[in-house]
XYZ file of C-alpha atoms in Angstrom:
569
model
C 63.415 -39.008 -2.831
C 61.965 -42.428 -1.952
C 60.810 -43.415 1.541
C 63.516 -46.110 1.597
C 66.227 -43.585 0.835
C 64.994 -41.188 3.518
C 64.842 -44.010 6.059
C 68.353 -45.105 5.178
C 69.765 -41.639 5.804
C 67.746 -41.232 8.992
C 69.232 -44.431 10.368
C 72.718 -43.331 9.381
C 72.138 -39.996 11.024
C 70.926 -41.578 14.276
C 73.920 -43.921 14.292
C 76.351 -41.061 13.839
C 74.716 -38.811 16.431
C 74.660 -41.545 19.056
C 78.378 -42.253 18.758
C 80.007 -39.066 17.536
C 81.154 -37.952 21.000
C 83.810 -40.693 20.756
C 85.450 -38.959 17.813
C 85.647 -35.333 18.830
C 84.213 -33.058 21.460
C 85.533 -29.964 19.677
C 83.142 -30.026 16.737
C 79.405 -29.744 17.171
C 77.514 -32.972 16.582
C 74.849 -31.044 14.712
C 77.385 -30.117 12.041
C 77.795 -33.743 11.063
C 74.104 -34.378 11.280
C 73.568 -31.472 8.891
C 76.196 -32.977 6.588
C 74.350 -36.293 6.355
C 71.048 -34.517 5.822
C 72.666 -32.482 3.065
C 73.875 -35.719 1.435
C 70.346 -37.102 1.425
C 68.943 -33.912 -0.116
C 71.503 -33.574 -2.905
C 71.647 -37.220 -4.035
C 68.811 -39.112 -5.648
C 70.543 -42.458 -5.146
C 72.046 -44.130 -2.115
C 75.625 -43.206 -1.252
C 77.273 -45.941 0.844
C 78.322 -44.441 4.180
C 80.015 -46.323 7.012
C 80.293 -45.164 10.600
C 82.564 -46.784 13.162
C 79.523 -48.681 14.401
C 79.072 -50.398 11.051
C 80.416 -54.000 10.981
C 82.073 -53.336 7.601
C 83.848 -50.146 8.703
C 87.135 -51.757 9.763
C 87.457 -54.054 6.769
C 86.770 -51.212 4.314
C 89.292 -48.968 6.047
C 92.000 -51.623 6.353
C 91.677 -53.293 2.944
C 93.257 -50.327 1.180
C 95.945 -49.538 3.742
C 99.100 -50.494 1.866
C 101.539 -49.211 4.505
C 100.894 -51.277 7.617
C 102.554 -48.884 10.061
C 99.390 -46.772 9.642
C 97.119 -49.685 10.506
C 97.440 -49.446 14.271
C 95.160 -48.655 17.188
C 96.808 -45.239 17.601
C 96.401 -44.148 13.965
C 93.684 -41.433 13.670
C 90.538 -42.866 12.111
C 87.827 -41.187 10.026
C 84.456 -40.791 11.669
C 82.878 -41.701 8.321
C 83.956 -43.590 5.231
C 82.061 -42.711 2.066
C 82.369 -44.992 -0.961
C 80.710 -43.264 -3.946
C 79.174 -45.446 -6.625
C 78.851 -42.824 -9.351
C 80.215 -39.428 -10.312
C 77.263 -37.507 -8.902
C 77.985 -38.989 -5.474
C 81.411 -37.327 -5.465
C 79.775 -34.021 -6.396
C 77.381 -34.391 -3.464
C 80.191 -35.229 -1.038
C 82.211 -32.167 -2.039
C 79.236 -29.798 -1.946
C 78.064 -30.971 1.467
C 81.533 -31.264 3.007
C 82.388 -27.727 1.972
C 79.017 -26.365 3.037
C 79.281 -27.844 6.537
C 83.018 -27.553 7.148
C 83.797 -31.272 6.992
C 87.422 -32.132 6.258
C 87.907 -34.865 3.651
C 90.738 -37.148 2.620
C 90.515 -38.911 -0.759
C 91.836 -42.427 -1.299
C 92.302 -44.386 -4.516
C 94.837 -47.151 -3.815
C 95.958 -46.330 -0.282
C 99.677 -46.735 -0.941
C 100.759 -43.177 -0.205
C 103.903 -43.407 1.894
C 102.668 -41.235 4.770
C 99.059 -42.439 4.845
C 97.617 -38.984 4.173
C 94.735 -40.354 2.128
C 93.220 -41.992 5.192
C 94.674 -40.239 8.272
C 94.478 -36.689 9.629
C 94.993 -34.873 12.913
C 91.537 -33.277 12.805
C 88.074 -34.883 12.584
C 87.704 -36.067 8.984
C 85.979 -38.397 6.573
C 87.542 -40.640 3.927
C 86.190 -40.576 0.399
C 87.280 -43.964 -0.929
C 87.051 -44.294 -4.706
C 87.444 -48.074 -4.919
C 83.965 -48.480 -6.453
C 84.905 -46.100 -9.273
C 87.168 -48.491 -11.172
C 85.672 -48.680 -14.664
C 88.158 -48.982 -17.539
C 87.200 -48.520 -21.196
C 89.892 -49.364 -23.760
C 89.575 -48.108 -27.342
C 92.060 -50.097 -29.408
C 91.199 -48.343 -32.654
C 92.046 -44.863 -31.343
C 94.697 -46.218 -28.943
C 93.211 -44.471 -25.907
C 91.475 -45.512 -22.695
C 89.363 -43.932 -19.968
C 90.253 -45.211 -16.501
C 88.487 -44.240 -13.277
C 90.673 -43.216 -10.357
C 89.718 -46.165 -8.152
C 91.217 -48.691 -10.576
C 94.700 -50.000 -9.879
C 97.671 -50.010 -12.227
C 97.384 -53.787 -12.421
C 93.737 -53.648 -13.425
C 94.488 -51.055 -16.083
C 97.267 -53.180 -17.574
C 95.061 -56.274 -17.492
C 92.179 -54.553 -19.309
C 94.538 -53.259 -21.993
C 95.975 -56.750 -22.491
C 92.475 -58.191 -22.916
C 92.008 -55.999 -25.980
C 95.514 -55.881 -27.452
C 98.870 -57.630 -27.320
C 100.658 -54.626 -28.838
C 99.437 -51.758 -26.652
C 100.460 -50.834 -23.126
C 100.783 -47.907 -20.754
C 103.882 -46.464 -19.004
C 102.779 -46.676 -15.370
C 104.515 -47.894 -12.206
C 105.834 -51.277 -11.131
C 103.593 -51.897 -8.099
C 100.353 -53.239 -9.548
C 98.186 -52.523 -6.474
C 98.745 -48.749 -6.595
C 95.646 -46.731 -7.477
C 95.748 -44.823 -10.755
C 94.202 -41.752 -9.112
C 97.150 -41.062 -6.837
C 99.788 -42.431 -9.204
C 98.870 -40.218 -12.163
C 98.394 -37.178 -9.909
C 102.067 -37.241 -8.900
C 103.560 -37.987 -12.313
C 103.905 -41.748 -12.127
C 106.742 -43.678 -13.711
C 107.852 -47.226 -14.260
C 109.640 -49.557 -16.656
C 108.785 -47.635 -19.856
C 109.680 -44.129 -18.653
C 112.805 -44.004 -20.840
C 110.685 -44.716 -23.936
C 107.439 -42.887 -23.189
C 107.972 -40.649 -20.146
C 105.725 -40.577 -17.088
C 102.116 -41.684 -16.841
C 101.002 -38.058 -16.573
C 102.896 -37.219 -19.791
C 100.421 -39.538 -21.495
C 97.213 -38.166 -19.941
C 95.184 -36.343 -22.594
C 91.961 -35.521 -20.721
C 90.362 -35.930 -17.307
C 87.093 -35.512 -15.437
C 87.456 -33.661 -12.140
C 85.084 -32.529 -9.393
C 86.231 -29.075 -8.371
C 85.699 -27.301 -5.058
C 82.273 -26.042 -6.204
C 81.049 -29.539 -7.036
C 81.236 -29.078 -10.800
C 82.454 -31.858 -13.091
C 85.062 -30.401 -15.428
C 86.952 -31.846 -18.371
C 90.125 -30.568 -20.016
C 88.274 -27.935 -22.012
C 86.119 -26.595 -19.197
C 88.788 -26.683 -16.490
C 91.297 -24.741 -18.563
C 94.987 -25.141 -19.333
C 96.363 -24.314 -15.863
C 94.031 -26.644 -13.967
C 94.718 -29.504 -16.391
C 98.456 -28.855 -16.099
C 98.357 -28.934 -12.289
C 96.591 -32.284 -11.877
C 99.152 -34.074 -14.096
C 101.936 -34.260 -11.524
C 101.100 -31.623 -8.914
C 100.270 -34.202 -6.258
C 97.005 -35.684 -5.049
C 94.584 -34.087 -2.615
C 95.325 -30.487 -3.642
C 93.133 -29.316 -6.513
C 89.995 -31.428 -6.719
C 88.888 -35.042 -6.973
C 89.862 -36.622 -10.282
C 87.108 -39.033 -11.278
C 88.745 -40.467 -14.380
C 91.629 -40.045 -16.789
C 91.797 -40.315 -20.552
C 95.162 -41.786 -21.427
C 97.112 -42.303 -24.610
C 98.091 -45.948 -25.007
C 101.572 -46.691 -26.334
C 102.831 -49.364 -28.727
C 104.678 -52.365 -27.337
C 106.120 -55.244 -29.384
C 104.431 -58.666 -29.342
C 107.562 -60.010 -27.642
C 109.566 -58.271 -24.929
C 112.601 -59.581 -23.047
C 113.484 -59.503 -19.360
C 116.394 -60.555 -17.213
C 117.196 -60.547 -13.505
C 120.653 -61.290 -12.101
C 122.095 -60.988 -8.605
C 125.696 -59.938 -8.097
C 127.551 -60.288 -4.812
C 130.458 -58.243 -3.535
C 132.822 -61.040 -4.574
C 131.342 -60.957 -8.077
C 132.141 -57.261 -8.436
C 128.736 -55.820 -7.484
C 130.115 -52.374 -6.613
C 132.071 -52.051 -9.861
C 128.983 -53.149 -11.797
C 126.811 -50.518 -10.113
C 129.517 -47.942 -10.858
C 129.448 -48.956 -14.530
C 125.634 -49.061 -14.588
C 125.257 -45.447 -13.466
C 127.442 -44.326 -16.363
C 125.638 -46.289 -19.072
C 122.022 -46.980 -17.999
C 120.722 -43.508 -18.905
C 122.545 -43.662 -22.276
C 121.195 -47.010 -23.455
C 118.557 -47.276 -26.208
C 115.209 -45.909 -25.008
C 113.702 -49.380 -25.345
C 116.006 -50.734 -22.624
C 115.325 -50.182 -18.934
C 117.687 -51.657 -16.323
C 117.156 -50.836 -12.667
C 119.208 -51.920 -9.685
C 118.142 -52.968 -6.202
C 120.783 -52.959 -3.475
C 119.931 -54.762 -0.266
C 119.820 -58.032 1.566
C 119.683 -61.105 -0.636
C 116.558 -63.250 -0.546
C 118.910 -66.222 -0.414
C 120.724 -65.308 2.795
C 124.485 -65.008 3.260
C 126.471 -65.306 0.031
C 129.775 -67.024 -0.714
C 131.679 -63.941 0.445
C 129.896 -64.063 3.835
C 127.957 -60.927 2.897
C 124.147 -60.850 2.885
C 124.194 -57.884 0.470
C 123.626 -58.136 -3.277
C 122.974 -55.867 -6.215
C 120.104 -57.157 -8.347
C 119.984 -55.964 -11.955
C 116.501 -56.305 -13.407
C 115.482 -55.277 -16.893
C 112.741 -54.816 -19.473
C 113.624 -54.572 -23.162
C 110.996 -53.696 -25.749
C 112.338 -56.189 -28.245
C 113.490 -59.786 -28.605
C 116.318 -61.613 -26.843
C 118.585 -61.682 -29.859
C 118.565 -57.901 -30.141
C 118.992 -57.410 -26.386
C 121.981 -59.733 -26.299
C 123.688 -57.627 -28.965
C 123.038 -54.399 -27.033
C 124.287 -55.823 -23.736
C 127.439 -57.279 -25.289
C 128.254 -53.910 -26.832
C 127.230 -51.538 -24.032
C 127.420 -53.469 -20.749
C 129.439 -56.668 -21.266
C 130.729 -56.501 -17.673
C 127.371 -57.797 -16.437
C 128.316 -61.163 -17.966
C 124.909 -62.224 -19.235
C 124.462 -65.349 -21.346
C 121.587 -66.597 -23.462
C 119.940 -68.369 -20.524
C 119.502 -65.060 -18.692
C 117.215 -63.609 -21.379
C 113.531 -64.558 -21.106
C 111.070 -63.612 -23.825
C 107.423 -62.997 -22.986
C 104.409 -60.831 -23.698
C 104.448 -57.299 -22.294
C 101.645 -58.054 -19.812
C 103.728 -60.920 -18.376
C 106.624 -58.502 -17.856
C 104.303 -56.354 -15.746
C 103.922 -59.294 -13.350
C 107.634 -60.052 -13.348
C 108.750 -56.484 -12.648
C 106.077 -56.221 -9.965
C 107.687 -59.031 -7.998
C 105.584 -61.988 -9.144
C 107.086 -65.173 -10.608
C 107.485 -64.873 -14.378
C 105.061 -67.754 -15.004
C 102.254 -66.299 -12.848
C 98.765 -66.020 -14.282
C 97.946 -62.513 -15.495
C 94.547 -62.919 -13.809
C 96.310 -61.827 -10.602
C 96.295 -58.284 -11.978
C 92.519 -58.223 -12.258
C 92.075 -58.055 -8.490
C 94.937 -56.613 -6.474
C 93.117 -56.293 -3.137
C 95.038 -59.240 -1.669
C 98.510 -58.054 -2.685
C 101.072 -58.137 0.088
C 101.085 -55.125 2.406
C 104.247 -54.089 4.198
C 105.646 -52.293 7.217
C 107.956 -49.723 5.660
C 108.986 -46.121 5.209
C 110.408 -44.655 2.015
C 112.410 -41.609 0.937
C 113.767 -40.422 -2.405
C 116.600 -38.607 -4.167
C 117.786 -37.775 -7.674
C 121.377 -38.170 -8.838
C 122.834 -35.853 -11.483
C 126.552 -36.721 -11.166
C 127.964 -40.270 -11.085
C 128.919 -41.505 -7.621
C 132.581 -42.489 -7.338
C 133.621 -46.090 -6.791
C 134.883 -45.128 -3.331
C 131.541 -43.494 -2.569
C 129.664 -46.635 -3.615
C 131.894 -48.714 -1.329
C 130.942 -46.499 1.623
C 127.242 -46.706 0.687
C 127.474 -50.507 0.472
C 129.062 -50.669 3.921
C 126.364 -48.384 5.300
C 123.502 -50.496 3.973
C 125.121 -53.705 5.163
C 125.528 -52.263 8.651
C 121.893 -51.159 8.865
C 120.486 -54.474 7.726
C 116.913 -53.258 7.228
C 117.633 -50.473 4.737
C 117.914 -50.836 0.978
C 117.685 -48.755 -2.157
C 116.397 -49.042 -5.678
C 118.052 -47.100 -8.499
C 115.891 -46.268 -11.534
C 117.572 -44.907 -14.679
C 116.348 -41.829 -16.510
C 117.556 -40.439 -19.833
C 115.853 -41.218 -23.123
C 112.424 -39.641 -23.423
C 112.731 -38.182 -19.925
C 115.543 -35.919 -21.128
C 113.505 -34.676 -24.086
C 110.514 -33.283 -22.169
C 110.735 -29.788 -20.683
C 110.779 -29.467 -16.875
C 107.738 -27.199 -17.111
C 105.670 -29.399 -19.454
C 103.945 -30.867 -16.386
C 104.506 -30.177 -12.666
C 106.863 -33.194 -12.544
C 110.233 -31.452 -13.130
C 112.896 -34.158 -12.815
C 113.961 -34.458 -16.426
C 117.102 -33.595 -18.384
C 120.335 -34.113 -16.475
C 118.956 -36.695 -14.043
C 120.969 -39.907 -14.244
C 118.775 -41.907 -11.929
C 116.268 -41.784 -9.106
C 116.944 -43.376 -5.712
C 114.139 -44.907 -3.694
C 115.295 -45.651 -0.140
C 113.285 -48.053 1.965
C 113.321 -49.544 5.425
C 111.059 -52.517 6.017
C 110.336 -54.850 8.881
C 107.817 -57.535 9.762
C 105.000 -57.806 12.271
C 107.274 -59.256 14.932
C 109.529 -56.194 14.755
C 106.867 -53.485 15.085
C 108.161 -52.500 18.523
C 111.468 -51.580 16.856
C 109.950 -49.703 13.911
C 111.314 -46.328 15.046
C 114.783 -47.833 15.138
C 114.535 -48.877 11.490
C 112.982 -45.576 10.425
C 115.814 -43.691 12.119
C 118.354 -45.904 10.345
C 116.727 -44.895 7.061
C 116.894 -41.224 7.997
C 120.594 -41.520 8.848
C 121.254 -43.228 5.519
C 119.435 -40.386 3.768
C 121.657 -37.838 5.526
C 124.717 -39.921 4.690
C 123.796 -39.677 0.991
C 123.795 -35.854 0.971
C 127.146 -35.429 -0.860
C 126.110 -37.773 -3.673
C 122.691 -36.447 -4.732
C 121.081 -33.376 -6.291
C 121.492 -29.997 -4.603
C 119.799 -26.577 -4.538
C 117.275 -28.023 -4.126
C 117.868 -31.562 -2.977
C 115.015 -32.914 -5.073
C 112.403 -35.509 -4.133
C 109.519 -37.359 -5.815
C 106.056 -36.326 -4.635
C 104.673 -39.852 -5.112
C 107.259 -40.972 -2.535
C 105.703 -38.561 -0.051
C 108.036 -37.840 2.855
C 106.897 -35.780 5.853
C 110.508 -35.596 7.048
C 110.910 -32.838 4.451
C 108.481 -30.674 6.430
C 104.772 -30.512 7.085
C 102.015 -28.192 8.145
C 99.136 -28.518 10.538
C 96.393 -29.927 8.324
C 97.414 -28.013 5.217
C 97.684 -24.556 6.774
C 101.256 -23.813 5.630
C 102.129 -20.392 4.277
C 103.816 -20.026 0.907
C 107.277 -19.825 2.432
C 106.680 -22.794 4.726
C 105.316 -24.951 1.895
C 108.194 -23.901 -0.381
C 110.548 -25.884 1.868
C 109.157 -29.174 0.567
C 107.355 -27.833 -2.500
C 110.546 -26.782 -4.281
C 112.039 -30.210 -3.599
C 109.098 -31.943 -5.245
C 108.380 -29.437 -8.019
C 111.442 -27.178 -8.342
C 110.537 -24.099 -10.420
C 107.003 -25.386 -11.026
C 106.038 -24.783 -7.398
C 105.117 -21.128 -7.995
C 102.765 -21.970 -10.846
C 101.107 -24.673 -8.732
C 100.507 -22.126 -5.960
C 99.065 -19.716 -8.516
C 96.684 -22.375 -9.874
C 95.668 -23.480 -6.388
C 94.928 -19.902 -5.341
C 92.589 -19.449 -8.298
C 90.697 -22.736 -8.338
C 90.547 -23.485 -4.585
C 90.945 -20.071 -2.913
C 89.623 -21.246 0.464
C 92.059 -24.171 0.624
C 89.349 -26.814 0.909
C 91.442 -29.633 -0.591
C 94.423 -29.894 1.702
C 96.734 -32.136 3.676
C 99.997 -31.815 5.578
C 102.069 -31.250 2.420
C 99.479 -29.796 0.067
C 99.944 -26.835 -2.242
C 98.961 -23.648 -0.340
C 96.371 -21.119 -1.454
C 97.698 -17.579 -1.177
C 94.145 -16.273 -1.465
C 93.451 -18.141 1.771
C 96.692 -16.940 3.333
C 95.844 -13.334 2.395
C 93.513 -13.223 5.373
C 96.580 -13.302 7.588
C 98.618 -10.903 5.430
C 100.433 -9.034 8.162
C 101.497 -12.109 10.125
C 102.815 -13.846 7.034
C 104.445 -10.901 5.231
C 107.621 -11.209 7.277
C 108.007 -14.874 6.278
C 107.525 -14.082 2.577
C 110.038 -11.231 2.700
C 112.570 -13.484 4.411
C 112.071 -16.171 1.757
C 112.514 -13.675 -1.078
C 115.737 -12.313 0.438
C 117.302 -15.768 0.189
C 117.486 -15.441 -3.613
C 120.682 -13.847 -4.863
C 119.998 -13.907 -8.606
C 118.466 -10.664 -9.931
C 116.120 -12.637 -12.194
C 115.008 -14.941 -9.387
C 114.498 -11.975 -7.058
C 112.454 -10.142 -9.669
C 110.332 -13.254 -10.207
C 109.691 -13.699 -6.489
C 108.737 -10.044 -6.071
C 106.265 -10.344 -8.940
C 104.815 -13.453 -7.315
C 104.516 -11.676 -3.974
C 102.577 -8.866 -5.654
C 100.297 -11.480 -7.214
C 99.712 -13.170 -3.858
C 98.580 -10.105 -1.998
C 96.536 -8.687 -4.854
C 94.071 -11.532 -4.536
């Protein structure tokens, strides 16, 4: 190692030791000094490390905080931020963190709903992947490698640079990091045609708990299965993803129309939920219900239903489909706008349709919001009377809205167990609930969050049951949480079965094999039963109680087999 490198780490070490007492008196300062020394020994190149004393610390931490309610003086802060420049740096971080008992949180885009990629209730460091954002597009083979620090917008932009007839079925919010998005499944405007983002992942490079870089072949079938929808921060650090690009036509068509109560908004939503999942796979129409951007409408109501669409085809064809399948929406030729697929990415992401696609190449300045989100899945149409009550509820709250995303099509053709993401056949649509407020209303944030929670409870009769399912990428600690990832199997099953349904058991099995000591963890992470085995007697009662809640002979037999597996480790 060079003299410059050694000096750099010595200075970092002195800086950390002189100020560490501010962060925690419960962990020995020498532990963190040993960690930095370990980093210097294992890496032959400089790894950027920022302490709270560094002038750039705050800007690096805050730039990637997409949910502003976690950007406050009371939010727990990391005592170090590490921003690896190459794959070997991530290996070094994992090896040294594990060796010296340092808790890590991994961040790609920073838009996780509960801020778990950059907050924790114990002393921790943040491994921020924003420097690992390389994207290599192979038009000939219709594949791409994308590093986890790249955003969805950057990925789409790089694809469009190489081809006007290839795309990728990722989410609508362009600033979201691909690392977290793909890890939870990831879906957007092309899910009805091509499924989730993780359905189209064909390889990956992952740093496991032992610091090894593994690909699909070397990690094995179970590991590769788990990272494609099993949630981020649980199994390892995904460095990059190999994805299968999908064909898109040279011309796509969009529309966006607002409907007020006086214009029959409730009846239109009622019709939508019965037809949207049955439309051609090329047609995606989602609905946003909330306050109009244009203020009070003609009927003295501030509430509107906005129908927004992407069609993988031209306007002439879309007009025929809409006239046949959803004429009630009352669209005319002026409502249909033709454009390139990459322009539709901007439009569906909330940008004006004529915006420059260059915006996607750097999403660091995208608007950040004060909000909380929750999710549901609907498997039976909601009655017209039920929709009227929901409309009244949202109008009363004022700061709560919902977005309805249709399923069907390709989503109904893929088995629930194909990836950890299980919400497939039989789902009519997903509901994303949100409460948002501005900087001047921060003092009332709990009021708005509680309104959202009451709306969620109000929706109980209308959504999926046994379990009431949820989307892991819309992480929601209201569903339950552990103390820094220490939940037992039965405790984690409370939220795990909501996110993963019957796939939860296999995720626990994979976790127990590849990360037996539960190194990669957070408040809602997948538990390691190998780790829990150390407290066998204290946890046995909880497991037995959980098993007894299953009445089906087959389910009971399965749970007993799983219990035997757990305590044989």
